[in-house]
Coordinates of N, CA and C in Angstrom, one line a residue:
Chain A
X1 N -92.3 238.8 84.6 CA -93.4 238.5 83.7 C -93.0 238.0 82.4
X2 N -94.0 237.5 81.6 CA -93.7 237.0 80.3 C -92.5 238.2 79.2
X3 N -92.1 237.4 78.4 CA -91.3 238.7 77.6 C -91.7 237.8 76.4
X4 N -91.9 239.2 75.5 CA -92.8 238.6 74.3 C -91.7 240.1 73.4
X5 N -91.1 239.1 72.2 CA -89.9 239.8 71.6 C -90.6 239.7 69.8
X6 N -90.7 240.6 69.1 CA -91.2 240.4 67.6 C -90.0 241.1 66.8
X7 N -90.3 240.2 65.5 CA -88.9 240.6 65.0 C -89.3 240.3 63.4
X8 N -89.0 241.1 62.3 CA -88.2 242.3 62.5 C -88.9 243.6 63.1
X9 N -88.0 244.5 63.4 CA -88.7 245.7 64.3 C -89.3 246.3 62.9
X10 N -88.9 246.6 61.8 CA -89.1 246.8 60.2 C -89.0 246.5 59.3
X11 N -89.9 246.8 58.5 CA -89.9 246.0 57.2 C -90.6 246.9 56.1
X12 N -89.7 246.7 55.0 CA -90.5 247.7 53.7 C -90.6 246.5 52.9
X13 N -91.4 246.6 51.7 CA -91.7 245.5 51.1 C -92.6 246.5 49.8
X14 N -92.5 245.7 48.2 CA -92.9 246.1 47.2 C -94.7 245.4 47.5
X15 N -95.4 246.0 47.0 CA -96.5 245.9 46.5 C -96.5 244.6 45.8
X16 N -97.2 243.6 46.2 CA -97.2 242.2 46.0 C -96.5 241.2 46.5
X17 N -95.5 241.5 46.9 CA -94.3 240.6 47.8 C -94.8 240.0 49.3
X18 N -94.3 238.7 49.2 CA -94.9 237.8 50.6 C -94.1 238.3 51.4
X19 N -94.3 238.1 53.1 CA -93.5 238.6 54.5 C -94.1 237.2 55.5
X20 N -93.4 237.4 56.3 CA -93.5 236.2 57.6 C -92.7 237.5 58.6
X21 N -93.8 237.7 59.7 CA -93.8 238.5 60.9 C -93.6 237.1 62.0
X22 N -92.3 237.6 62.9 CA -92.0 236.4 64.3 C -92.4 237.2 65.1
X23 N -93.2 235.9 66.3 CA -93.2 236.3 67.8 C -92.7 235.6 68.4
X24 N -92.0 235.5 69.5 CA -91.2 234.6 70.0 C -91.6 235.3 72.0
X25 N -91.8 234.1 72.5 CA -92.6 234.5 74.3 C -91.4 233.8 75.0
X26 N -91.7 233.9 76.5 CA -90.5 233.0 77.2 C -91.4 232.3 78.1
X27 N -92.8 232.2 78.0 CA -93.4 231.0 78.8 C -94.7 230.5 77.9
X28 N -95.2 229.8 78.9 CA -96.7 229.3 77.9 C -97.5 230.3 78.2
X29 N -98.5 229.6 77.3 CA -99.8 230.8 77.2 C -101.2 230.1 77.1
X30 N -101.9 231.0 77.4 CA -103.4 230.7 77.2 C -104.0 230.9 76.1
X31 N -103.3 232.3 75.6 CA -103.7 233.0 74.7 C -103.1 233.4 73.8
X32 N -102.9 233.5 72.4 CA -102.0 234.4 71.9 C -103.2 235.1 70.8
X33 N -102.6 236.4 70.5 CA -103.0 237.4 69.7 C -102.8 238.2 68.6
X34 N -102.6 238.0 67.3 CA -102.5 239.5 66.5 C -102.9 240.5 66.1
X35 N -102.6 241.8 66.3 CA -103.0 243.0 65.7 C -102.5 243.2 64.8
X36 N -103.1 244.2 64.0 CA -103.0 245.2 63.4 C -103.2 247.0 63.5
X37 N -102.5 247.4 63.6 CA -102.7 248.8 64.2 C -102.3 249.7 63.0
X38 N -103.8 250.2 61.8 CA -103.4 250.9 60.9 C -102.6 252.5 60.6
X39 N -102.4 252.7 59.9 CA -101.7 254.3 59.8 C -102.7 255.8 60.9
X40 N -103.8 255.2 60.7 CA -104.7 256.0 61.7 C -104.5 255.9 63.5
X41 N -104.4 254.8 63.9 CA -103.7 254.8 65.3 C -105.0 253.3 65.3
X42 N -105.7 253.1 64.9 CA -107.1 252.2 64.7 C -106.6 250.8 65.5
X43 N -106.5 250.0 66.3 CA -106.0 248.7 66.3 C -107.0 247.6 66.3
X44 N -106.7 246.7 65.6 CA -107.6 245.6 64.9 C -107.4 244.6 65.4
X45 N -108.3 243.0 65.3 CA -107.8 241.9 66.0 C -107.3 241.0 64.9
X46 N -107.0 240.5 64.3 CA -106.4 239.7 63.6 C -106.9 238.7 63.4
X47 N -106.1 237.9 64.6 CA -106.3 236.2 65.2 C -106.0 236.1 66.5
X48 N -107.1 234.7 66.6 CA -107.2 234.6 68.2 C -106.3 233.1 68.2
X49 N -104.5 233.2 68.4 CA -104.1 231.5 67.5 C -103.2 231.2 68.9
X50 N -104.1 230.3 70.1 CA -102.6 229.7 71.0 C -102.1 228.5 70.4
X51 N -102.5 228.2 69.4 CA -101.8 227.0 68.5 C -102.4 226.7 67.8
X52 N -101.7 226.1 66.7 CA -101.9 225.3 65.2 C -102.3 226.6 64.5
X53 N -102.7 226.1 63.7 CA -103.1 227.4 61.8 C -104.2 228.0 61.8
X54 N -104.2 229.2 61.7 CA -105.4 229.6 60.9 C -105.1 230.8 59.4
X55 N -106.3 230.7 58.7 CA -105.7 231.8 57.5 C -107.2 232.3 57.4
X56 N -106.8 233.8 57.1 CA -107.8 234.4 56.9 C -107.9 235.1 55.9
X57 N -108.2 235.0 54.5 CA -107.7 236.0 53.3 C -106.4 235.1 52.9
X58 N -105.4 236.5 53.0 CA -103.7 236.9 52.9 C -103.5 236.7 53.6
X59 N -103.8 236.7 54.6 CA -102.8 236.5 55.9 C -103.6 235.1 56.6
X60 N -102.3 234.3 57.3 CA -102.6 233.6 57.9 C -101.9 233.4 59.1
X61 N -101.8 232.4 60.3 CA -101.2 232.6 61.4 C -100.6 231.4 61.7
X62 N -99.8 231.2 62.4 CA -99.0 229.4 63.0 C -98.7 229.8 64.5
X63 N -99.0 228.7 65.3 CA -98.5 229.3 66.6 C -97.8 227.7 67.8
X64 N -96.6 227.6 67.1 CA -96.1 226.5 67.7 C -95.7 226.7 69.4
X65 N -97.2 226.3 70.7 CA -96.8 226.8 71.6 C -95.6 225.8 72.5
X66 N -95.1 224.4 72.0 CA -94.5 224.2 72.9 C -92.7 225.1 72.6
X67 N -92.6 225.2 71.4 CA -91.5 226.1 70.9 C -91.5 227.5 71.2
X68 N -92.6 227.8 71.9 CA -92.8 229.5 71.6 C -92.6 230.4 70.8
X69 N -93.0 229.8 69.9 CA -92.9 231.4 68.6 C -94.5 231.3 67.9
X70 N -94.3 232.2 67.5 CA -95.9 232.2 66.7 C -95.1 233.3 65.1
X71 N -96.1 232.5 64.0 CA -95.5 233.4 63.2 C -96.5 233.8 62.2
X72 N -96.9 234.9 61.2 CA -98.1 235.9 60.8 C -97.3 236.0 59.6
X73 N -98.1 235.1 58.5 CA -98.1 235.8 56.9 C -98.9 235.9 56.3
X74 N -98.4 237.0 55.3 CA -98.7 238.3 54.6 C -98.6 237.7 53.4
X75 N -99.1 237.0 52.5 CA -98.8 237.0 51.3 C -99.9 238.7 50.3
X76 N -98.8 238.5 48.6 CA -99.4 239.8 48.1 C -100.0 240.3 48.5
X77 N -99.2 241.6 49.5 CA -99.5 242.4 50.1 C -100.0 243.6 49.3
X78 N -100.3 244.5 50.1 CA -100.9 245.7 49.6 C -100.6 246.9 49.7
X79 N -100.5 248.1 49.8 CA -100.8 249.2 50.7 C -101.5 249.1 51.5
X80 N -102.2 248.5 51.5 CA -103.2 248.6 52.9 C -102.9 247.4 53.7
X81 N -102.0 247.1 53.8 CA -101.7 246.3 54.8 C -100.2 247.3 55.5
X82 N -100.2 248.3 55.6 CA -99.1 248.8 56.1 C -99.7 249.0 57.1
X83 N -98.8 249.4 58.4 CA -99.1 249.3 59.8 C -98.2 248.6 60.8
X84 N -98.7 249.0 62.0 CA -97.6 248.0 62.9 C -98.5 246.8 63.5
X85 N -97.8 245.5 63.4 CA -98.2 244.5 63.9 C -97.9 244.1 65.0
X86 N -98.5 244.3 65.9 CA -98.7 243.0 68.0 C -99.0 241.7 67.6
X87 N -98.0 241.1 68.2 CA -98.3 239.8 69.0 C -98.6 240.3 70.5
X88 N -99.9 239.3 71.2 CA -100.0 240.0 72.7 C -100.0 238.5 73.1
X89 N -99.7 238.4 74.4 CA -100.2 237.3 74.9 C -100.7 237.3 75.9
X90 N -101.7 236.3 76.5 CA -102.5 236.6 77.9 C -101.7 235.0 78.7
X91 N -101.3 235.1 79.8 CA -100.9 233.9 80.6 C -102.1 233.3 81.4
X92 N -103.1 233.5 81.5 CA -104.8 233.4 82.6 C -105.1 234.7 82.9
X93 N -104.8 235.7 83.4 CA -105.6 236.7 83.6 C -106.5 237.4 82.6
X94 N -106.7 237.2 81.5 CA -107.7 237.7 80.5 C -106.7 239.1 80.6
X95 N -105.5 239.6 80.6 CA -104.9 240.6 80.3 C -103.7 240.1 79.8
X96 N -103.4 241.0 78.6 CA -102.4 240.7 77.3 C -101.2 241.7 77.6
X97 N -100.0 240.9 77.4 CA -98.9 241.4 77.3 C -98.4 241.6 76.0
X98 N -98.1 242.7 75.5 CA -98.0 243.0 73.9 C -96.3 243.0 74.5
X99 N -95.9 242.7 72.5 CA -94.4 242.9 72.1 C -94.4 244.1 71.5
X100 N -93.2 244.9 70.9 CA -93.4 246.0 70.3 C -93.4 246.2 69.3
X101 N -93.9 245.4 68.3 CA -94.7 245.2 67.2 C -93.3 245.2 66.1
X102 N -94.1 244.9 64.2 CA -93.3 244.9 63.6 C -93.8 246.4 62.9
X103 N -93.5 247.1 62.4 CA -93.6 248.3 61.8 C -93.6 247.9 60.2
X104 N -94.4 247.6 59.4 CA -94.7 247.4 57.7 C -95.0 248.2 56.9
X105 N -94.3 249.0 55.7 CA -94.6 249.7 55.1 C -94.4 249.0 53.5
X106 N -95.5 248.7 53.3 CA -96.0 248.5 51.9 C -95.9 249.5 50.3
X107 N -95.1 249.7 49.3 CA -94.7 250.5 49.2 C -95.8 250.4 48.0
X108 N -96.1 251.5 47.1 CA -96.8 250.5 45.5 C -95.8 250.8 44.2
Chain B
X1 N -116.7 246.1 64.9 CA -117.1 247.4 65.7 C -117.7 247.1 66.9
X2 N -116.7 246.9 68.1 CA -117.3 246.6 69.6 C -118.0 247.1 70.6
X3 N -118.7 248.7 69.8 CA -119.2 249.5 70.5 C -118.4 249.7 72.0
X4 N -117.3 250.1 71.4 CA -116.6 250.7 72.3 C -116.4 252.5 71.8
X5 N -116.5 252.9 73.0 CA -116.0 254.7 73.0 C -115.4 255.2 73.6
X6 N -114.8 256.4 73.4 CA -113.5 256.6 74.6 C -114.1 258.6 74.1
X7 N -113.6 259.0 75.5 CA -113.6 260.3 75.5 C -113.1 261.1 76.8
X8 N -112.2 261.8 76.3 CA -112.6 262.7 75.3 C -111.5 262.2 74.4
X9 N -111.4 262.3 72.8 CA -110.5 261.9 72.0 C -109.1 262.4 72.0
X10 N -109.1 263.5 72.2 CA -107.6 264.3 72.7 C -107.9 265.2 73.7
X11 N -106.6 265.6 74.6 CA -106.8 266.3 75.2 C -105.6 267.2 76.2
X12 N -105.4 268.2 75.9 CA -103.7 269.0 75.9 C -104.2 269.7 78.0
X13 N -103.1 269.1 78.8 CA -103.7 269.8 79.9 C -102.3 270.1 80.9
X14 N -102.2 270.8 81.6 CA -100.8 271.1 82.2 C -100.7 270.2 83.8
X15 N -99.2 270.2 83.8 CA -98.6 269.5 84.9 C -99.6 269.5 85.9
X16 N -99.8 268.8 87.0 CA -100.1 269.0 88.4 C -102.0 269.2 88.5
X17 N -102.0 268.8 86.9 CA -104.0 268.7 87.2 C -104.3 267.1 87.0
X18 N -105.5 267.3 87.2 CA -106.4 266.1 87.5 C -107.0 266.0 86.0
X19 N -107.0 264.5 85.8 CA -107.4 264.2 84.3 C -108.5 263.0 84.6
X20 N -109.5 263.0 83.8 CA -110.2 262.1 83.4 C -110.7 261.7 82.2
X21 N -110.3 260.2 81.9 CA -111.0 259.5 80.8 C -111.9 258.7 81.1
X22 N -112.7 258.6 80.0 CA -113.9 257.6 80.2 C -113.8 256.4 78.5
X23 N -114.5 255.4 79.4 CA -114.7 254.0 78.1 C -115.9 253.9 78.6
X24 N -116.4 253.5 77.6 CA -117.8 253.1 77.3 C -118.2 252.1 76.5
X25 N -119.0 251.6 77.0 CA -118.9 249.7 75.9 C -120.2 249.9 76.1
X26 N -121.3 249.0 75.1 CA -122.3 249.2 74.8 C -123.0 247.7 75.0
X27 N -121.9 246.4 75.1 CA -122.3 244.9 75.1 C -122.8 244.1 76.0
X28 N -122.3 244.7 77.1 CA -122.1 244.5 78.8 C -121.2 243.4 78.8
X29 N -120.0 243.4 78.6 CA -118.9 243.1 78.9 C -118.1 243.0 80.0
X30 N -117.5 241.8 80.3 CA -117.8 241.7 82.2 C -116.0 242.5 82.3
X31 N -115.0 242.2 81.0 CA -113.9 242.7 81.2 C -113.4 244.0 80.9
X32 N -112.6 244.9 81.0 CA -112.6 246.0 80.6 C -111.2 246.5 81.0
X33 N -110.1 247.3 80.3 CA -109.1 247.6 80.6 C -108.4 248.9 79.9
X34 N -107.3 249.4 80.6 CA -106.8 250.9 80.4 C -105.4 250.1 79.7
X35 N -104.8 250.7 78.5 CA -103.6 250.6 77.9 C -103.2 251.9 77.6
X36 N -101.9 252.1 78.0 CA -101.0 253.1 77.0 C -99.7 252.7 76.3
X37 N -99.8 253.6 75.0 CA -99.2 253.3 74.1 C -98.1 254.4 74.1
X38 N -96.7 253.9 74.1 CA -95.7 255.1 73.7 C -94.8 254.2 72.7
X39 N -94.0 255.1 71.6 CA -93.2 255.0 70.9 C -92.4 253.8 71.6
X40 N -91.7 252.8 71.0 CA -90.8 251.7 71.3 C -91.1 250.5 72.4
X41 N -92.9 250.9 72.7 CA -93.3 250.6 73.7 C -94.1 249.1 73.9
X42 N -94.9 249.6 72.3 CA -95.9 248.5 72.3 C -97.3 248.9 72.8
X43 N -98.0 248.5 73.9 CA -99.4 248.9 74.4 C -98.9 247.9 75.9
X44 N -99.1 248.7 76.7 CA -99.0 248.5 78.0 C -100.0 248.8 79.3
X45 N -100.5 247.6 80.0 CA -101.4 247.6 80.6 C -101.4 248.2 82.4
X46 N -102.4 249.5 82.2 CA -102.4 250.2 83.2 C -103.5 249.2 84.5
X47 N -104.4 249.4 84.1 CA -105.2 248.8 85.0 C -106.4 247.9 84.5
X48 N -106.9 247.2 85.3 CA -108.2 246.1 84.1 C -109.0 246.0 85.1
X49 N -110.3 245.6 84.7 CA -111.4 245.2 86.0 C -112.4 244.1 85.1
X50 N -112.5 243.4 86.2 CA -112.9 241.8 85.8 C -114.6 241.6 86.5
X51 N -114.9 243.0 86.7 CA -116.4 243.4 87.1 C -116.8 244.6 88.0
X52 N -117.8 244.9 87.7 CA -118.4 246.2 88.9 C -117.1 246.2 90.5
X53 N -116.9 247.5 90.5 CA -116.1 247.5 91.7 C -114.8 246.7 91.7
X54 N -114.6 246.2 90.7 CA -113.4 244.9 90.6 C -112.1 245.2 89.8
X55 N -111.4 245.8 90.2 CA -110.5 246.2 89.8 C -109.2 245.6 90.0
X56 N -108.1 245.6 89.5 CA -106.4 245.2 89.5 C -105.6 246.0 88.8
X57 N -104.3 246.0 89.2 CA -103.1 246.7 88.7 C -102.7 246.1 87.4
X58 N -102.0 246.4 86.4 CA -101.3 246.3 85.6 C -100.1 246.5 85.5
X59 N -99.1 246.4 84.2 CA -97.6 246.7 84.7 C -97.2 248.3 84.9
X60 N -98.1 249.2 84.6 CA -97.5 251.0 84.8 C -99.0 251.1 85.4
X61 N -98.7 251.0 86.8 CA -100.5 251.3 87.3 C -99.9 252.7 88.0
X62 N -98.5 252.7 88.2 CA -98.3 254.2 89.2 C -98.7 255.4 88.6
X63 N -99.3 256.1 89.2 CA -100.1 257.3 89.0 C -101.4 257.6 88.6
X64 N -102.0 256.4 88.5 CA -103.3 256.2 87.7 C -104.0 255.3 89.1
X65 N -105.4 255.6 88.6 CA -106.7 255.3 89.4 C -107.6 254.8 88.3
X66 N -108.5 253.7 88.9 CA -109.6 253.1 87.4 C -110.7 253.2 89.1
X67 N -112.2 253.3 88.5 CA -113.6 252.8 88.8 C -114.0 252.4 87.9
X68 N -115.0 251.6 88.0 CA -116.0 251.2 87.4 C -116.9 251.2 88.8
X69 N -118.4 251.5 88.3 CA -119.4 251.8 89.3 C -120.7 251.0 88.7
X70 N -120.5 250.9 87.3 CA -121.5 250.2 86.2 C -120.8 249.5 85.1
X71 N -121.5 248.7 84.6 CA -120.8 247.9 84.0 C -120.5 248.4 82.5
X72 N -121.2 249.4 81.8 CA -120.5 250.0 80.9 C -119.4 251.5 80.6
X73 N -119.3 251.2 81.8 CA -117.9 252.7 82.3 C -117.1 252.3 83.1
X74 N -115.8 252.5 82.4 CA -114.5 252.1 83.2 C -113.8 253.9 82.7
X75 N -113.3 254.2 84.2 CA -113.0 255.1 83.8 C -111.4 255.4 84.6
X76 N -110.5 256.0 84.0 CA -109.0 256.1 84.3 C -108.7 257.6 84.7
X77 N -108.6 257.9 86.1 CA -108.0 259.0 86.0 C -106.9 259.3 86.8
X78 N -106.1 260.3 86.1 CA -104.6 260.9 86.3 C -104.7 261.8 87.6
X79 N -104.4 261.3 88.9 CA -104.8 262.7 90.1 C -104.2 263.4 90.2
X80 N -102.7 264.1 89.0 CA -102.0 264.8 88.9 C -101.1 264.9 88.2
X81 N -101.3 264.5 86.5 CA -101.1 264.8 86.0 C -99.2 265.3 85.5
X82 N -98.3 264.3 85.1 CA -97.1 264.5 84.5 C -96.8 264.4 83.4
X83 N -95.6 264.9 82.7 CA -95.7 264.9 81.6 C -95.5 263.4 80.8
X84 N -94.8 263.1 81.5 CA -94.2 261.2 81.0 C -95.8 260.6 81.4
X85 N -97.1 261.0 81.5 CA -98.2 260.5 80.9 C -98.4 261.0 79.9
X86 N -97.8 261.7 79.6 CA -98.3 262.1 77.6 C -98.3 260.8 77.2
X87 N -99.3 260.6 76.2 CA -99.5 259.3 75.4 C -100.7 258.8 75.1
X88 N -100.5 258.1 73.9 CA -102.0 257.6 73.6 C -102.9 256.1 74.6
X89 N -104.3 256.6 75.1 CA -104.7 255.7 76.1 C -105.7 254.8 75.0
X90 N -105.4 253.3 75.4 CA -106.8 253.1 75.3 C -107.3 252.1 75.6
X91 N -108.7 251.9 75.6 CA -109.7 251.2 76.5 C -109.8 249.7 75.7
X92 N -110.2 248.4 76.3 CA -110.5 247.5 75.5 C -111.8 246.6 76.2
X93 N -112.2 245.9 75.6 CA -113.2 244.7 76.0 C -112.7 243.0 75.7
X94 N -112.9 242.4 76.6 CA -112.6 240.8 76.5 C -113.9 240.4 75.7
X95 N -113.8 239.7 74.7 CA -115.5 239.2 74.2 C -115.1 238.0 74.3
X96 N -115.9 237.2 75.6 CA -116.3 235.9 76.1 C -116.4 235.2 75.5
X97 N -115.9 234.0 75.2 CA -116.3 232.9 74.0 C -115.4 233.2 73.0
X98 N -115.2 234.4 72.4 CA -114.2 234.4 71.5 C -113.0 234.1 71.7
X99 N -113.0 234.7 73.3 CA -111.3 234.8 73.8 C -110.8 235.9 73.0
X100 N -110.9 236.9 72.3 CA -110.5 237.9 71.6 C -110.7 239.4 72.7
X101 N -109.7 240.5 72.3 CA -109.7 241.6 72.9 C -110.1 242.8 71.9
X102 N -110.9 243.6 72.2 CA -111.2 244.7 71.2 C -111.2 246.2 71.9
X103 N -110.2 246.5 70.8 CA -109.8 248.4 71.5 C -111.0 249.9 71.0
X104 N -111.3 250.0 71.6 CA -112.0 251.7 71.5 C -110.9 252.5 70.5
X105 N -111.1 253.6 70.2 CA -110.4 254.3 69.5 C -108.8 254.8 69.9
X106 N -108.7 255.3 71.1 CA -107.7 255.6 71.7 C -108.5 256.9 72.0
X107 N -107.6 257.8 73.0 CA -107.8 259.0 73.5 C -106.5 259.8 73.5
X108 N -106.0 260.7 72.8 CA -104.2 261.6 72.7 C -104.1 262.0 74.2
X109 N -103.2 262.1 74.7 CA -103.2 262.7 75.8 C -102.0 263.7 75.9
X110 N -102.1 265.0 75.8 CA -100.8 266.0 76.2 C -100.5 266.6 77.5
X111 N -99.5 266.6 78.0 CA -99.5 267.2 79.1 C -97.8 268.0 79.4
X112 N -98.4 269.3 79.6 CA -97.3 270.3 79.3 C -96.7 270.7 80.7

């Protein structure tokens, strides 16, 4: 099956400081996905990005599929952006293969 | 908020019993699926159903059973219960057109 690798596995970061989260897959996709999964266990949807940009707020997304990577930034972050981040990806079955996220602790 | 629900929210039960969870979606959502989540793991797909009576495996389907009988209950259960099912479960919905996946709360699961 697909292997979907995110990197860094952690990251601490001051209160205002920008980040760039990688996902990196080993085939094409249909779909690609970000979460956010807050300190509560809560998981969020992000973005829905199998290619080119989107930005939402602070965070925005890139997802170069003929290269396979997709990459998630965080500019002035917050505390409340701590949490672990999924890349998932779906190949056609409408089911997502997650990576095992980046773990973000935002400090103030 | 996908009007998704999961229950029971935790639940501590010993080796060799029978367990049931339930998801509940409120949209009528034709997709529907079981994940669990363990430490170093990520969220890994137990079972998924693509409509009434329509079910498939996922990559850790061993031990686990899913129905759906209606279209807003998908339900997962453990026919016996081990400990390496300790973990947090949870339910999701495909929302059509979006192409986006949305999770229910999760459900704890202990098993001693």
């Amino acid at each position: 099956g697909i292997q979907v690798e995110q990197s860094p596995p952690d990251l601490i970061l001051q209160e205002g400081a920008n980040s760039t989260l990688r996902c990196n897959f080993s085939d094409s996709v249909n779909n690609l996905q970000w979460f956010h999964q807050n300190p509560w266990g809560q998981l969020i949807n992000l973005f829905y990005i199998p290619s080119g940009t989107k930005q939402n707020g602070r965070l925005s997304a890139t997802t170069v599929a003929t290269e396979r990577y997709s990459l998630l930034y965080i500019s002035s972050s917050q505390t409340t952006d701590s949490g672990v981040y999924f890349c998932a990806l779906d190949t056609g079955r409408r089911a997502l293969t997650f990576g095992s996220g980046t773990r973000l602790q935002v400090q103030p | 908020d996908a009007g998704i629900t999961q229950s029971p929210r935790h639940k501590v039960t010993e080796t060799g019993t029978p367990v049931t969870l339930r998801c509940h979606q409120t949209e009528n959502h034709r997709y529907m699926y079981w994940y669990r989540q363990d430490p170093g793991h990520g969220l890994r797909l137990i079972h998924y159903s693509y409509g009434v009576k329509d079910t498939d495996k996922g990559e850790v389907s061993d031990g686990y059973s899913v129905s759906r009988s209606k279209t807003e209950d998908f339900l997962l259960t453990l026919e016996s219960a081990t400990s390496s099912q300790t973990s947090v479960y949870f339910c999701a919905i495909w929302r059509e057109g979006q192409e986006t996946q949305y999770f229910g709360p999760g459900t704890r699961l202990l098993v001693l």
